[in-house]
Amino acid sequence: MDVLKKPLITEKLSAITEKLNRYGFKVDGKANKIEIKKAIEAMYGVNVEAVNTMKVPAKNKSRYTKKGMVSGRKSGYKKAIVTLAKGENIDFYAEI
């Protein structure tokens, strides 16, 4: 459970899931593709064909408030796009 942080559910990833059977996960920054593949297969009981990873860089953010402009930083993270075998899927909403 240390490798996988949380599934990513966005409109763009939902479209990719329907079209190409790929799912997105936020993962540990030090995890490699083999560890990610083993963690997903163990947690969800599916066969993983491919794992693509990318590091999302940190970004500077600012906003205006009553006391003036507040500047901060949004932390970066690593995400993995996982392609499953044909006919398999992951249901994130099954436990709700």
mmCIF file of C-alpha atoms in Angstrom:
data_model
loop_
_atom_site.group_PDB
_atom_site.id
_atom_site.type_symbol
_atom_site.label_atom_id
_atom_site.label_comp_id
_atom_site.label_asym_id
_atom_site.label_seq_id
_atom_site.Cartn_x
_atom_site.Cartn_y
_atom_site.Cartn_z
ATOM 1 C CA MET A 1 0.000 0.000 0.000
ATOM 2 C CA ASP A 2 3.017 2.275 0.279
ATOM 3 C CA VAL A 3 3.516 2.373 -3.490
ATOM 4 C CA LEU A 4 -0.021 3.439 -4.474
ATOM 5 C CA LYS A 5 -1.231 6.715 -2.958
ATOM 6 C CA LYS A 6 -4.649 7.102 -4.620
ATOM 7 C CA PRO A 7 -6.425 6.611 -7.945
ATOM 8 C CA LEU A 8 -6.778 9.659 -10.167
ATOM 9 C CA ILE A 9 -10.322 10.275 -11.368
ATOM 10 C CA THR A 10 -10.601 13.146 -13.835
ATOM 11 C CA GLU A 11 -12.594 13.722 -17.003
ATOM 12 C CA LYS A 12 -9.547 13.166 -19.176
ATOM 13 C CA LEU A 13 -8.608 9.900 -17.457
ATOM 14 C CA SER A 14 -12.220 8.699 -17.566
ATOM 15 C CA ALA A 15 -12.233 9.162 -21.344
ATOM 16 C CA ILE A 16 -8.935 7.273 -21.647
ATOM 17 C CA THR A 17 -10.322 4.497 -19.438
ATOM 18 C CA GLU A 18 -13.380 4.031 -21.630
ATOM 19 C CA LYS A 19 -11.442 4.183 -24.880
ATOM 20 C CA LEU A 20 -8.117 2.444 -24.145
ATOM 21 C CA ASN A 21 -8.646 0.558 -20.833
ATOM 22 C CA ARG A 22 -6.038 2.666 -18.996
ATOM 23 C CA TYR A 23 -6.211 3.867 -15.397
ATOM 24 C CA GLY A 24 -4.305 6.603 -13.576
ATOM 25 C CA PHE A 25 -2.797 6.456 -10.095
ATOM 26 C CA LYS A 26 -0.856 8.836 -7.906
ATOM 27 C CA VAL A 27 2.176 6.831 -6.745
ATOM 28 C CA ASP A 28 5.206 7.161 -4.489
ATOM 29 C CA GLY A 29 7.935 9.306 -6.022
ATOM 30 C CA LYS A 30 10.594 6.610 -5.577
ATOM 31 C CA ALA A 31 8.535 3.695 -6.951
ATOM 32 C CA ASN A 32 9.563 2.120 -10.247
ATOM 33 C CA LYS A 33 7.384 0.490 -12.914
ATOM 34 C CA ILE A 34 7.901 -3.052 -11.628
ATOM 35 C CA GLU A 35 6.834 -2.125 -8.092
ATOM 36 C CA ILE A 36 3.795 -0.266 -9.401
ATOM 37 C CA LYS A 37 2.768 -3.234 -11.551
ATOM 38 C CA LYS A 38 3.062 -5.677 -8.629
ATOM 39 C CA ALA A 39 1.124 -3.375 -6.286
ATOM 40 C CA ILE A 40 -1.794 -2.937 -8.706
ATOM 41 C CA GLU A 41 -1.975 -6.645 -9.505
ATOM 42 C CA ALA A 42 -1.972 -7.495 -5.786
ATOM 43 C CA MET A 43 -4.502 -4.842 -4.753
ATOM 44 C CA TYR A 44 -7.061 -5.156 -7.566
ATOM 45 C CA GLY A 45 -6.446 -8.717 -8.853
ATOM 46 C CA VAL A 46 -5.977 -7.739 -12.506
ATOM 47 C CA ASN A 47 -3.290 -8.366 -15.137
ATOM 48 C CA VAL A 48 -1.259 -5.300 -16.062
ATOM 49 C CA GLU A 49 0.133 -5.079 -19.591
ATOM 50 C CA ALA A 50 2.060 -1.802 -19.389
ATOM 51 C CA VAL A 51 2.945 0.959 -16.942
ATOM 52 C CA ASN A 52 3.836 4.494 -18.031
ATOM 53 C CA THR A 53 5.090 6.921 -15.392
ATOM 54 C CA MET A 54 5.574 10.677 -15.312
ATOM 55 C CA LYS A 55 6.615 13.252 -12.755
ATOM 56 C CA VAL A 56 4.296 16.236 -12.455
ATOM 57 C CA PRO A 57 6.447 19.240 -11.501
ATOM 58 C CA ALA A 58 5.766 21.546 -8.559
ATOM 59 C CA LYS A 59 4.051 24.833 -9.394
ATOM 60 C CA ASN A 60 4.032 28.295 -7.853
ATOM 61 C CA LYS A 61 0.552 29.527 -6.963
ATOM 62 C CA SER A 62 -0.654 32.943 -5.854
ATOM 63 C CA ARG A 63 -4.019 34.384 -4.908
ATOM 64 C CA TYR A 64 -5.415 37.708 -3.858
ATOM 65 C CA THR A 65 -6.890 38.100 -0.373
ATOM 66 C CA LYS A 66 -8.009 40.973 1.859
ATOM 67 C CA LYS A 67 -4.482 41.294 3.230
ATOM 68 C CA GLY A 68 -2.850 41.307 -0.182
ATOM 69 C CA MET A 69 -1.316 38.722 -2.440
ATOM 70 C CA VAL A 70 -0.430 35.350 -0.874
ATOM 71 C CA SER A 71 2.165 33.242 -2.653
ATOM 72 C CA GLY A 72 2.722 29.542 -2.154
ATOM 73 C CA ARG A 73 3.844 26.386 -3.843
ATOM 74 C CA LYS A 74 1.901 23.304 -4.923
ATOM 75 C CA SER A 75 3.997 20.171 -4.453
ATOM 76 C CA GLY A 76 4.891 17.885 -7.345
ATOM 77 C CA TYR A 77 4.052 14.197 -7.532
ATOM 78 C CA LYS A 78 4.549 11.090 -9.640
ATOM 79 C CA LYS A 79 1.679 9.497 -11.531
ATOM 80 C CA ALA A 80 1.344 6.215 -13.366
ATOM 81 C CA ILE A 81 -0.905 5.370 -16.303
ATOM 82 C CA VAL A 82 -1.598 1.630 -16.234
ATOM 83 C CA THR A 83 -2.834 -0.397 -19.214
ATOM 84 C CA LEU A 84 -4.809 -3.511 -18.271
ATOM 85 C CA ALA A 85 -5.232 -6.728 -20.223
ATOM 86 C CA LYS A 86 -8.216 -6.988 -22.550
ATOM 87 C CA GLY A 87 -11.496 -7.718 -20.820
ATOM 88 C CA GLU A 88 -10.333 -6.611 -17.354
ATOM 89 C CA ASN A 89 -11.317 -3.477 -15.480
ATOM 90 C CA ILE A 90 -11.082 -1.810 -12.073
ATOM 91 C CA ASP A 91 -14.217 -0.558 -10.333
ATOM 92 C CA PHE A 92 -13.263 2.268 -7.957
ATOM 93 C CA TYR A 93 -16.867 2.784 -6.863
ATOM 94 C CA ALA A 94 -17.639 -0.804 -5.815
ATOM 95 C CA GLU A 95 -17.048 -0.188 -2.094
ATOM 96 C CA ILE A 96 -19.130 3.008 -1.845
#
